[in-house]
Amino acid sequence: MSLNDRDSLAVLHAAIDPSDGNGLIGRFYTRWFSLDVSLRDLFPPDMGAQRAAFAHALHWVYGELVAQRAEAPVAFLAQLGRDHRKYGVIAEHYETLRQALHTTLRDELGDAWTDAVDEAAKQSLNLITGVMCGAADADEGPAWWDATVVEHLRVSRDLAVVRLQLDHPMPYHAGQYVNVAIPQCPRRWRYLTPAIPPDDGGAMEFHVRAVPGGMVSNAIVGETRPGDRWRLSSPHGALQVDRDGGDVLMVAGSTGLAPLRSIVMDLTRWGENPRVHMFFGGRYPCELYDLPTLWQIAAHNPWLSVSPVSEHSTDPAWAADYPDVTPPRGLHLRQTGLLMDVVTRYGGWGDRQILISGGPQMVRATKAALIAKGAPPERIQHDPLHS
């Protein structure tokens, strides 16, 4: 049965804790590096973010296989394989990856490791490594793109907008994300989402919030300067709006606005679109940093409406040090409260295409709240790493 054996796949899925990159996934990397010591030099000294990202990705893939949905995982794994070229991973490394992951899962499950689970593990790992390796092998595009920072705007205490000029334009779809490495933190790749659609001239923009303890995000917000050289990997993700799929609800938390903003900007190419209602949330009114841009888009595109939401009704004293983001009159009035509470106050939005973007906790909570209100899960889109 192997890949049709949902019970055995569920055992493997349950073994992978997406919130514990130091557990099974940590032991996997230790075993993988012991099989080929040269691999260690391809990854950053601090493996925390790498382990966490792989744990999330693997948990999501197995969840999709349990649900017998193969199309999305195959597409995701193909993107992951193409993306891993930036590390210098080659075909031979996928065989040791498969061996290390199989052995680590077997040790983790102990007595629960039956013949059926073993066969499901072999077949699923063959799929994972085969798709990744095959996609990397077949990709004729560059392994990475280099870019120069041309502008760095500090828009709030821990928020920055960074604009870059790519040496060569990157083909991607509005809503996709890329892996980024900056000179201040060599080999520490982080996922960021372009906030504008693809540009033939190679322009790109990122919105970044400094995460407490986050070495890369803090360096981007606090240390990035024009002239810095960044490196970007192949695009990932399938967040999108079906223009024939009915009206749309977008929920953006803080810099989670970036992919939804990119999609909205891309939609302006057409005169007619489905109605799009976007809720844009932040902690304070001053952190709704891109309201003026959203207002300008909505003013010229009647299919877009925007509802600003802040957890607090007033700004802190430090807000005076940063640009005023109050939009001109005409945008919907700002509401106060938790983003998911404000959104679900209007119902389950079950008749909409729903796109959610932001921090993992916000995405999960908002998705659960919408489903509880009656929104069909299959109508909800978000980054797979936030499953």
Tab-separated table of C-alpha atoms in Angstrom:
chain	number	residue	atom	x	y	z
A	1	MET	CA	0.000	0.000	0.000
A	2	SER	CA	2.834	2.420	0.952
A	3	LEU	CA	1.722	5.925	-0.143
A	4	ASN	CA	-1.938	4.838	-0.002
A	5	ASP	CA	-1.535	3.581	3.575
A	6	ARG	CA	-2.925	6.606	5.386
A	7	ASP	CA	-2.585	4.997	8.824
A	8	SER	CA	1.141	4.372	8.402
A	9	LEU	CA	1.681	7.832	6.925
A	10	ALA	CA	-0.186	9.287	9.922
A	11	VAL	CA	2.292	7.570	12.266
A	12	LEU	CA	5.178	9.249	10.425
A	13	HIS	CA	3.337	12.582	10.400
A	14	ALA	CA	2.773	12.432	14.170
A	15	ALA	CA	6.471	11.743	14.784
A	16	ILE	CA	7.471	15.117	13.327
A	17	ASP	CA	6.818	17.999	15.719
A	18	PRO	CA	6.936	21.243	13.726
A	19	SER	CA	7.562	23.258	16.892
A	20	ASP	CA	10.583	21.197	17.980
A	21	GLY	CA	13.446	21.622	15.530
A	22	ASN	CA	15.859	20.366	18.169
A	23	GLY	CA	14.150	16.990	18.583
A	24	LEU	CA	13.835	14.480	15.772
A	25	ILE	CA	14.926	16.994	13.137
A	26	GLY	CA	17.972	17.968	15.187
A	27	ARG	CA	18.970	14.310	15.468
A	28	PHE	CA	18.424	13.879	11.718
A	29	TYR	CA	20.865	16.686	10.880
A	30	THR	CA	23.446	15.263	13.300
A	31	ARG	CA	23.170	11.867	11.617
A	32	TRP	CA	23.203	13.359	8.090
A	33	PHE	CA	26.348	15.368	8.786
A	34	SER	CA	28.030	12.293	10.270
A	35	LEU	CA	27.385	10.397	7.010
A	36	ASP	CA	29.066	13.163	5.007
A	37	VAL	CA	31.117	15.655	7.028
A	38	SER	CA	31.494	17.970	4.011
A	39	LEU	CA	27.784	18.809	4.261
A	40	ARG	CA	28.242	20.760	7.495
A	41	ASP	CA	30.163	23.527	5.748
A	42	LEU	CA	27.229	24.163	3.421
A	43	PHE	CA	24.949	25.275	6.261
A	44	PRO	CA	25.129	28.146	8.786
A	45	PRO	CA	26.884	27.721	12.146
A	46	ASP	CA	23.564	28.286	13.936
A	47	MET	CA	21.173	25.637	12.604
A	48	GLY	CA	18.122	26.703	14.637
A	49	ALA	CA	16.218	28.420	11.838
A	50	GLN	CA	17.198	25.734	9.300
A	51	ARG	CA	15.948	22.943	11.581
A	52	ALA	CA	12.708	24.788	12.304
A	53	ALA	CA	11.998	25.439	8.617
A	54	PHE	CA	12.682	21.804	7.669
A	55	ALA	CA	10.515	20.526	10.537
A	56	HIS	CA	7.601	22.704	9.382
A	57	ALA	CA	8.069	21.672	5.749
A	58	LEU	CA	8.316	17.938	6.486
A	59	HIS	CA	5.300	18.031	8.837
A	60	TRP	CA	3.235	19.795	6.179
A	61	VAL	CA	4.273	17.378	3.418
A	62	TYR	CA	3.328	14.331	5.497
A	63	GLY	CA	0.035	15.986	6.444
A	64	GLU	CA	-0.792	16.398	2.766
A	65	LEU	CA	0.198	12.781	2.038
A	66	VAL	CA	-2.066	11.566	4.851
A	67	ALA	CA	-4.897	13.546	3.256
A	68	GLN	CA	-3.983	11.922	-0.090
A	69	ARG	CA	-3.252	15.289	-1.668
A	70	ALA	CA	-0.092	14.785	-3.704
A	71	GLU	CA	-0.147	17.712	-6.126
A	72	ALA	CA	0.726	20.491	-3.654
A	73	PRO	CA	3.526	18.530	-1.889
A	74	VAL	CA	5.146	17.569	-5.201
A	75	ALA	CA	5.138	21.197	-6.352
A	76	PHE	CA	6.492	22.334	-2.982
A	77	LEU	CA	9.226	19.684	-2.926
A	78	ALA	CA	10.261	20.585	-6.478
A	79	GLN	CA	10.647	24.210	-5.397
A	80	LEU	CA	12.564	23.085	-2.311
A	81	GLY	CA	14.943	21.016	-4.432
A	82	ARG	CA	15.607	23.897	-6.811
A	83	ASP	CA	16.119	26.186	-3.833
A	84	HIS	CA	18.648	23.864	-2.163
A	85	ARG	CA	21.052	24.415	-5.039
A	86	LYS	CA	22.036	27.658	-3.314
A	87	TYR	CA	23.645	25.615	-0.513
A	88	GLY	CA	25.702	23.580	-2.967
A	89	VAL	CA	23.633	20.423	-2.340
A	90	ILE	CA	24.169	17.922	-5.185
A	91	ALA	CA	22.550	14.618	-6.229
A	92	GLU	CA	24.774	12.447	-3.998
A	93	HIS	CA	23.655	14.340	-0.912
A	94	TYR	CA	20.018	13.295	-1.371
A	95	GLU	CA	20.881	9.623	-0.917
A	96	THR	CA	22.534	10.280	2.451
A	97	LEU	CA	19.621	12.571	3.372
A	98	ARG	CA	17.187	9.713	2.676
A	99	GLN	CA	19.249	7.248	4.710
A	100	ALA	CA	19.617	9.631	7.654
A	101	LEU	CA	15.932	10.530	7.769
A	102	HIS	CA	14.798	6.900	7.481
A	103	THR	CA	17.077	5.797	10.336
A	104	THR	CA	16.105	8.762	12.524
A	105	LEU	CA	12.378	8.108	12.059
A	106	ARG	CA	12.868	4.396	12.824
A	107	ASP	CA	14.764	5.162	16.044
A	108	GLU	CA	12.170	7.761	17.053
A	109	LEU	CA	9.176	5.450	16.622
A	110	GLY	CA	10.687	2.390	18.298
A	111	ASP	CA	8.006	-0.266	18.820
A	112	ALA	CA	5.575	1.644	16.594
A	113	TRP	CA	7.867	0.952	13.618
A	114	THR	CA	6.012	-1.865	11.857
A	115	ASP	CA	6.640	-3.387	8.433
A	116	ALA	CA	3.827	-1.228	7.052
A	117	VAL	CA	5.305	1.952	8.544
A	118	ASP	CA	8.734	0.994	7.197
A	119	GLU	CA	7.325	0.578	3.682
A	120	ALA	CA	5.443	3.889	3.914
A	121	ALA	CA	8.625	5.596	5.126
A	122	LYS	CA	10.687	4.170	2.271
A	123	GLN	CA	8.153	5.156	-0.373
A	124	SER	CA	7.516	8.645	1.039
A	125	LEU	CA	11.226	9.386	1.451
A	126	ASN	CA	11.864	8.134	-2.078
A	127	LEU	CA	9.198	10.590	-3.223
A	128	ILE	CA	10.619	13.485	-1.182
A	129	THR	CA	14.249	13.038	-2.187
A	130	GLY	CA	13.413	11.978	-5.735
A	131	VAL	CA	11.298	15.041	-6.471
A	132	MET	CA	13.809	17.413	-4.843
A	133	CYS	CA	16.805	15.911	-6.623
A	134	GLY	CA	15.021	15.628	-9.968
A	135	ALA	CA	13.804	19.230	-9.879
A	136	ALA	CA	17.259	20.511	-8.940
A	137	ASP	CA	18.811	18.495	-11.752
A	138	ALA	CA	16.322	19.699	-14.339
A	139	ASP	CA	16.435	23.394	-13.446
A	140	GLU	CA	18.457	25.323	-15.992
A	141	GLY	CA	18.020	28.669	-14.248
A	142	PRO	CA	20.556	30.219	-11.871
A	143	ALA	CA	21.045	28.766	-8.406
A	144	TRP	CA	20.723	32.276	-6.963
A	145	TRP	CA	20.307	35.955	-7.857
A	146	ASP	CA	22.472	38.794	-6.532
A	147	ALA	CA	21.063	42.236	-5.739
A	148	THR	CA	22.116	45.630	-4.384
A	149	VAL	CA	20.224	47.464	-1.653
A	150	VAL	CA	19.197	50.846	-3.056
A	151	GLU	CA	16.977	52.101	-0.219
A	152	HIS	CA	16.373	51.272	3.447
A	153	LEU	CA	13.445	52.960	5.202
A	154	ARG	CA	12.861	52.595	8.929
A	155	VAL	CA	9.069	52.897	9.049
A	156	SER	CA	8.597	51.997	12.725
A	157	ARG	CA	10.607	50.965	15.758
A	158	ASP	CA	11.096	47.404	14.527
A	159	LEU	CA	9.891	47.634	10.919
A	160	ALA	CA	11.861	48.411	7.768
A	161	VAL	CA	11.169	48.576	4.045
A	162	VAL	CA	14.137	47.484	1.922
A	163	ARG	CA	14.300	48.121	-1.814
A	164	LEU	CA	16.796	46.298	-4.024
A	165	GLN	CA	17.982	46.203	-7.601
A	166	LEU	CA	18.617	42.693	-8.915
A	167	ASP	CA	21.565	42.180	-11.244
A	168	HIS	CA	19.160	40.174	-13.419
A	169	PRO	CA	15.335	40.085	-13.121
A	170	MET	CA	13.909	37.105	-11.238
A	171	PRO	CA	10.841	35.320	-12.610
A	172	TYR	CA	8.300	34.827	-9.819
A	173	HIS	CA	4.568	35.131	-9.222
A	174	ALA	CA	3.005	37.773	-6.983
A	175	GLY	CA	2.502	36.112	-3.588
A	176	GLN	CA	5.584	33.872	-3.759
A	177	TYR	CA	8.484	34.095	-1.307
A	178	VAL	CA	12.255	33.681	-1.650
A	179	ASN	CA	15.197	32.750	0.551
A	180	VAL	CA	17.555	35.624	1.299
A	181	ALA	CA	21.133	35.871	2.601
A	182	ILE	CA	22.620	39.184	3.761
A	183	PRO	CA	26.298	40.147	4.238
A	184	GLN	CA	25.903	40.714	7.985
A	185	CYS	CA	24.918	37.038	8.517
A	186	PRO	CA	26.670	34.790	5.966
A	187	ARG	CA	24.947	31.459	5.156
A	188	ARG	CA	21.994	32.286	7.396
A	189	TRP	CA	19.231	32.161	4.800
A	190	ARG	CA	15.793	33.492	5.736
A	191	TYR	CA	12.457	33.465	3.920
A	192	LEU	CA	11.165	36.887	2.830
A	193	THR	CA	8.294	37.784	0.514
A	194	PRO	CA	8.526	40.427	-2.206
A	195	ALA	CA	6.002	43.197	-1.588
A	196	ILE	CA	5.735	44.090	-5.278
A	197	PRO	CA	4.984	41.952	-8.356
A	198	PRO	CA	7.811	40.911	-10.685
A	199	ASP	CA	9.523	43.860	-12.346
A	200	ASP	CA	11.155	43.626	-15.779
A	201	GLY	CA	13.836	46.029	-14.612
A	202	GLY	CA	14.805	43.871	-11.607
A	203	ALA	CA	13.354	46.027	-8.802
A	204	MET	CA	12.327	44.211	-5.625
A	205	GLU	CA	10.986	45.300	-2.230
A	206	PHE	CA	10.804	43.566	1.149
A	207	HIS	CA	9.003	44.496	4.374
A	208	VAL	CA	10.830	43.164	7.438
A	209	ARG	CA	9.987	43.149	11.131
A	210	ALA	CA	12.757	42.534	13.673
A	211	VAL	CA	12.013	39.365	15.638
A	212	PRO	CA	13.276	39.293	19.255
A	213	GLY	CA	16.485	37.252	19.184
A	214	GLY	CA	16.373	37.019	15.399
A	215	MET	CA	19.899	37.692	14.164
A	216	VAL	CA	18.985	38.183	10.485
A	217	SER	CA	15.789	40.201	10.934
A	218	ASN	CA	17.456	42.536	13.443
A	219	ALA	CA	20.415	43.028	11.098
A	220	ILE	CA	18.071	43.853	8.212
A	221	VAL	CA	16.066	46.372	10.247
A	222	GLY	CA	18.959	47.928	12.153
A	223	GLU	CA	22.124	47.514	10.069
A	224	THR	CA	21.242	47.285	6.368
A	225	ARG	CA	22.559	50.166	4.274
A	226	PRO	CA	22.330	51.140	0.583
A	227	GLY	CA	25.100	49.386	-1.344
A	228	ASP	CA	24.830	46.114	0.613
A	229	ARG	CA	24.874	43.046	-1.615
A	230	TRP	CA	22.171	40.437	-1.002
A	231	ARG	CA	21.759	36.960	-2.454
A	232	LEU	CA	18.305	35.504	-3.221
A	233	SER	CA	17.209	31.966	-4.057
A	234	SER	CA	14.495	30.550	-6.304
A	235	PRO	CA	10.884	31.538	-5.531
A	236	HIS	CA	8.521	29.320	-3.528
A	237	GLY	CA	4.826	29.246	-2.806
A	238	ALA	CA	1.479	29.219	-4.581
A	239	LEU	CA	-0.503	31.939	-2.784
A	240	GLN	CA	-2.775	33.419	-5.430
A	241	VAL	CA	-6.183	34.791	-6.348
A	242	ASP	CA	-8.301	33.011	-8.930
A	243	ARG	CA	-9.898	35.861	-10.855
A	244	ASP	CA	-12.759	33.524	-11.793
A	245	GLY	CA	-13.073	32.043	-8.309
A	246	GLY	CA	-15.342	34.597	-6.636
A	247	ASP	CA	-14.776	37.403	-4.156
A	248	VAL	CA	-11.741	37.483	-1.876
A	249	LEU	CA	-10.952	37.981	1.810
A	250	MET	CA	-7.363	38.895	2.683
A	251	VAL	CA	-6.062	38.945	6.263
A	252	ALA	CA	-2.627	40.523	6.727
A	253	GLY	CA	-0.819	40.738	10.050
A	254	SER	CA	2.040	43.271	10.182
A	255	THR	CA	4.634	42.532	7.466
A	256	GLY	CA	2.475	39.608	6.383
A	257	LEU	CA	1.010	42.353	4.237
A	258	ALA	CA	3.843	41.887	1.695
A	259	PRO	CA	2.505	38.950	-0.392
A	260	LEU	CA	-1.079	40.226	-0.307
A	261	ARG	CA	0.044	43.717	-1.322
A	262	SER	CA	1.988	42.164	-4.207
A	263	ILE	CA	-1.087	40.222	-5.341
A	264	VAL	CA	-3.324	43.304	-5.103
A	265	MET	CA	-0.808	45.344	-7.108
A	266	ASP	CA	-0.702	42.587	-9.709
A	267	LEU	CA	-4.520	42.587	-9.964
A	268	THR	CA	-4.488	46.268	-10.923
A	269	ARG	CA	-3.358	45.160	-14.393
A	270	TRP	CA	-6.998	44.265	-15.105
A	271	GLY	CA	-9.944	46.611	-15.197
A	272	GLU	CA	-12.341	44.062	-13.678
A	273	ASN	CA	-11.566	41.831	-10.707
A	274	PRO	CA	-13.423	40.000	-7.965
A	275	ARG	CA	-14.145	42.155	-4.940
A	276	VAL	CA	-11.251	42.063	-2.470
A	277	HIS	CA	-11.701	42.987	1.202
A	278	MET	CA	-8.416	43.250	3.085
A	279	PHE	CA	-8.025	43.426	6.863
A	280	PHE	CA	-4.587	44.835	7.727
A	281	GLY	CA	-3.575	44.500	11.403
A	282	GLY	CA	-0.816	45.692	13.729
A	283	ARG	CA	-0.202	46.246	17.411
A	284	TYR	CA	-0.521	50.049	17.275
A	285	PRO	CA	-2.076	52.409	14.720
A	286	CYS	CA	1.429	53.628	13.797
A	287	GLU	CA	2.444	50.079	12.794
A	288	LEU	CA	-0.081	50.025	9.956
A	289	TYR	CA	2.872	51.316	7.980
A	290	ASP	CA	1.552	50.927	4.449
A	291	LEU	CA	-1.960	52.371	4.749
A	292	PRO	CA	-1.197	55.345	2.452
A	293	THR	CA	-0.213	52.951	-0.364
A	294	LEU	CA	-3.276	50.788	0.197
A	295	TRP	CA	-5.453	53.901	0.178
A	296	GLN	CA	-3.992	54.992	-3.166
A	297	ILE	CA	-4.654	51.572	-4.707
A	298	ALA	CA	-8.214	51.453	-3.335
A	299	ALA	CA	-8.903	54.997	-4.543
A	300	HIS	CA	-8.280	53.943	-8.145
A	301	ASN	CA	-9.644	50.389	-7.952
A	302	PRO	CA	-13.213	50.166	-6.602
A	303	TRP	CA	-12.987	46.376	-6.258
A	304	LEU	CA	-10.576	46.827	-3.281
A	305	SER	CA	-11.622	47.821	0.236
A	306	VAL	CA	-9.303	47.942	3.240
A	307	SER	CA	-10.105	47.681	6.956
A	308	PRO	CA	-7.257	48.746	9.267
A	309	VAL	CA	-7.132	46.972	12.651
A	310	SER	CA	-4.911	47.682	15.670
A	311	GLU	CA	-4.752	45.887	19.002
A	312	HIS	CA	-4.324	49.207	20.845
A	313	SER	CA	-6.373	52.315	20.159
A	314	THR	CA	-3.562	54.842	20.655
A	315	ASP	CA	0.099	55.097	19.681
A	316	PRO	CA	3.040	54.810	22.109
A	317	ALA	CA	5.312	57.815	22.666
A	318	TRP	CA	8.024	56.450	20.360
A	319	ALA	CA	5.673	56.660	17.368
A	320	ALA	CA	6.546	60.371	17.044
A	321	ASP	CA	10.014	59.362	15.797
A	322	TYR	CA	8.619	57.655	12.692
A	323	PRO	CA	6.508	58.653	9.664
A	324	ASP	CA	2.820	59.346	10.188
A	325	VAL	CA	0.873	56.568	8.455
A	326	THR	CA	-2.581	58.088	8.827
A	327	PRO	CA	-4.191	57.799	5.382
A	328	PRO	CA	-6.298	60.533	3.806
A	329	ARG	CA	-10.029	60.422	4.425
A	330	GLY	CA	-11.812	57.713	2.484
A	331	LEU	CA	-10.260	54.502	3.778
A	332	HIS	CA	-12.433	52.425	6.068
A	333	LEU	CA	-12.310	53.467	9.705
A	334	ARG	CA	-9.736	51.714	11.840
A	335	GLN	CA	-11.074	49.126	14.274
A	336	THR	CA	-9.545	48.068	17.590
A	337	GLY	CA	-9.059	44.478	18.719
A	338	LEU	CA	-7.320	41.231	17.832
A	339	LEU	CA	-7.205	40.753	14.087
A	340	MET	CA	-8.935	37.361	14.075
A	341	ASP	CA	-11.713	38.650	16.344
A	342	VAL	CA	-12.421	41.641	14.126
A	343	VAL	CA	-12.401	39.507	10.966
A	344	THR	CA	-14.742	36.836	12.343
A	345	ARG	CA	-17.075	39.485	13.761
A	346	TYR	CA	-18.396	39.695	10.205
A	347	GLY	CA	-19.039	35.951	9.952
A	348	GLY	CA	-17.193	32.997	8.439
A	349	TRP	CA	-16.613	34.458	4.976
A	350	GLY	CA	-17.420	31.011	3.608
A	351	ASP	CA	-18.306	32.382	0.164
A	352	ARG	CA	-14.847	33.955	-0.324
A	353	GLN	CA	-11.423	32.907	-1.444
A	354	ILE	CA	-9.477	33.450	1.791
A	355	LEU	CA	-5.776	34.367	1.941
A	356	ILE	CA	-4.052	34.734	5.332
A	357	SER	CA	-0.505	36.027	5.809
A	358	GLY	CA	1.489	36.928	8.907
A	359	GLY	CA	3.186	35.273	11.870
A	360	PRO	CA	2.590	31.509	12.319
A	361	GLN	CA	0.529	31.971	15.494
A	362	MET	CA	-1.730	34.580	13.877
A	363	VAL	CA	-2.186	32.449	10.744
A	364	ARG	CA	-3.122	29.336	12.715
A	365	ALA	CA	-5.467	31.211	15.082
A	366	THR	CA	-7.218	33.110	12.291
A	367	LYS	CA	-7.627	29.992	10.172
A	368	ALA	CA	-9.102	28.068	13.120
A	369	ALA	CA	-11.468	30.932	13.967
A	370	LEU	CA	-12.702	31.173	10.367
A	371	ILE	CA	-13.255	27.421	10.120
A	372	ALA	CA	-15.167	27.518	13.417
A	373	LYS	CA	-17.383	30.190	11.857
A	374	GLY	CA	-18.091	27.984	8.854
A	375	ALA	CA	-15.397	28.806	6.286
A	376	PRO	CA	-14.486	25.698	4.236
A	377	PRO	CA	-10.816	24.771	4.932
A	378	GLU	CA	-10.197	24.153	1.240
A	379	ARG	CA	-11.017	27.805	0.520
A	380	ILE	CA	-8.255	29.045	2.861
A	381	GLN	CA	-4.725	29.687	1.541
A	382	HIS	CA	-1.558	30.463	3.505
A	383	ASP	CA	2.165	29.751	3.486
A	384	PRO	CA	2.721	25.951	3.892
A	385	LEU	CA	5.398	26.637	6.537
A	386	HIS	CA	2.671	28.090	8.763
A	387	SER	CA	0.533	24.956	8.796
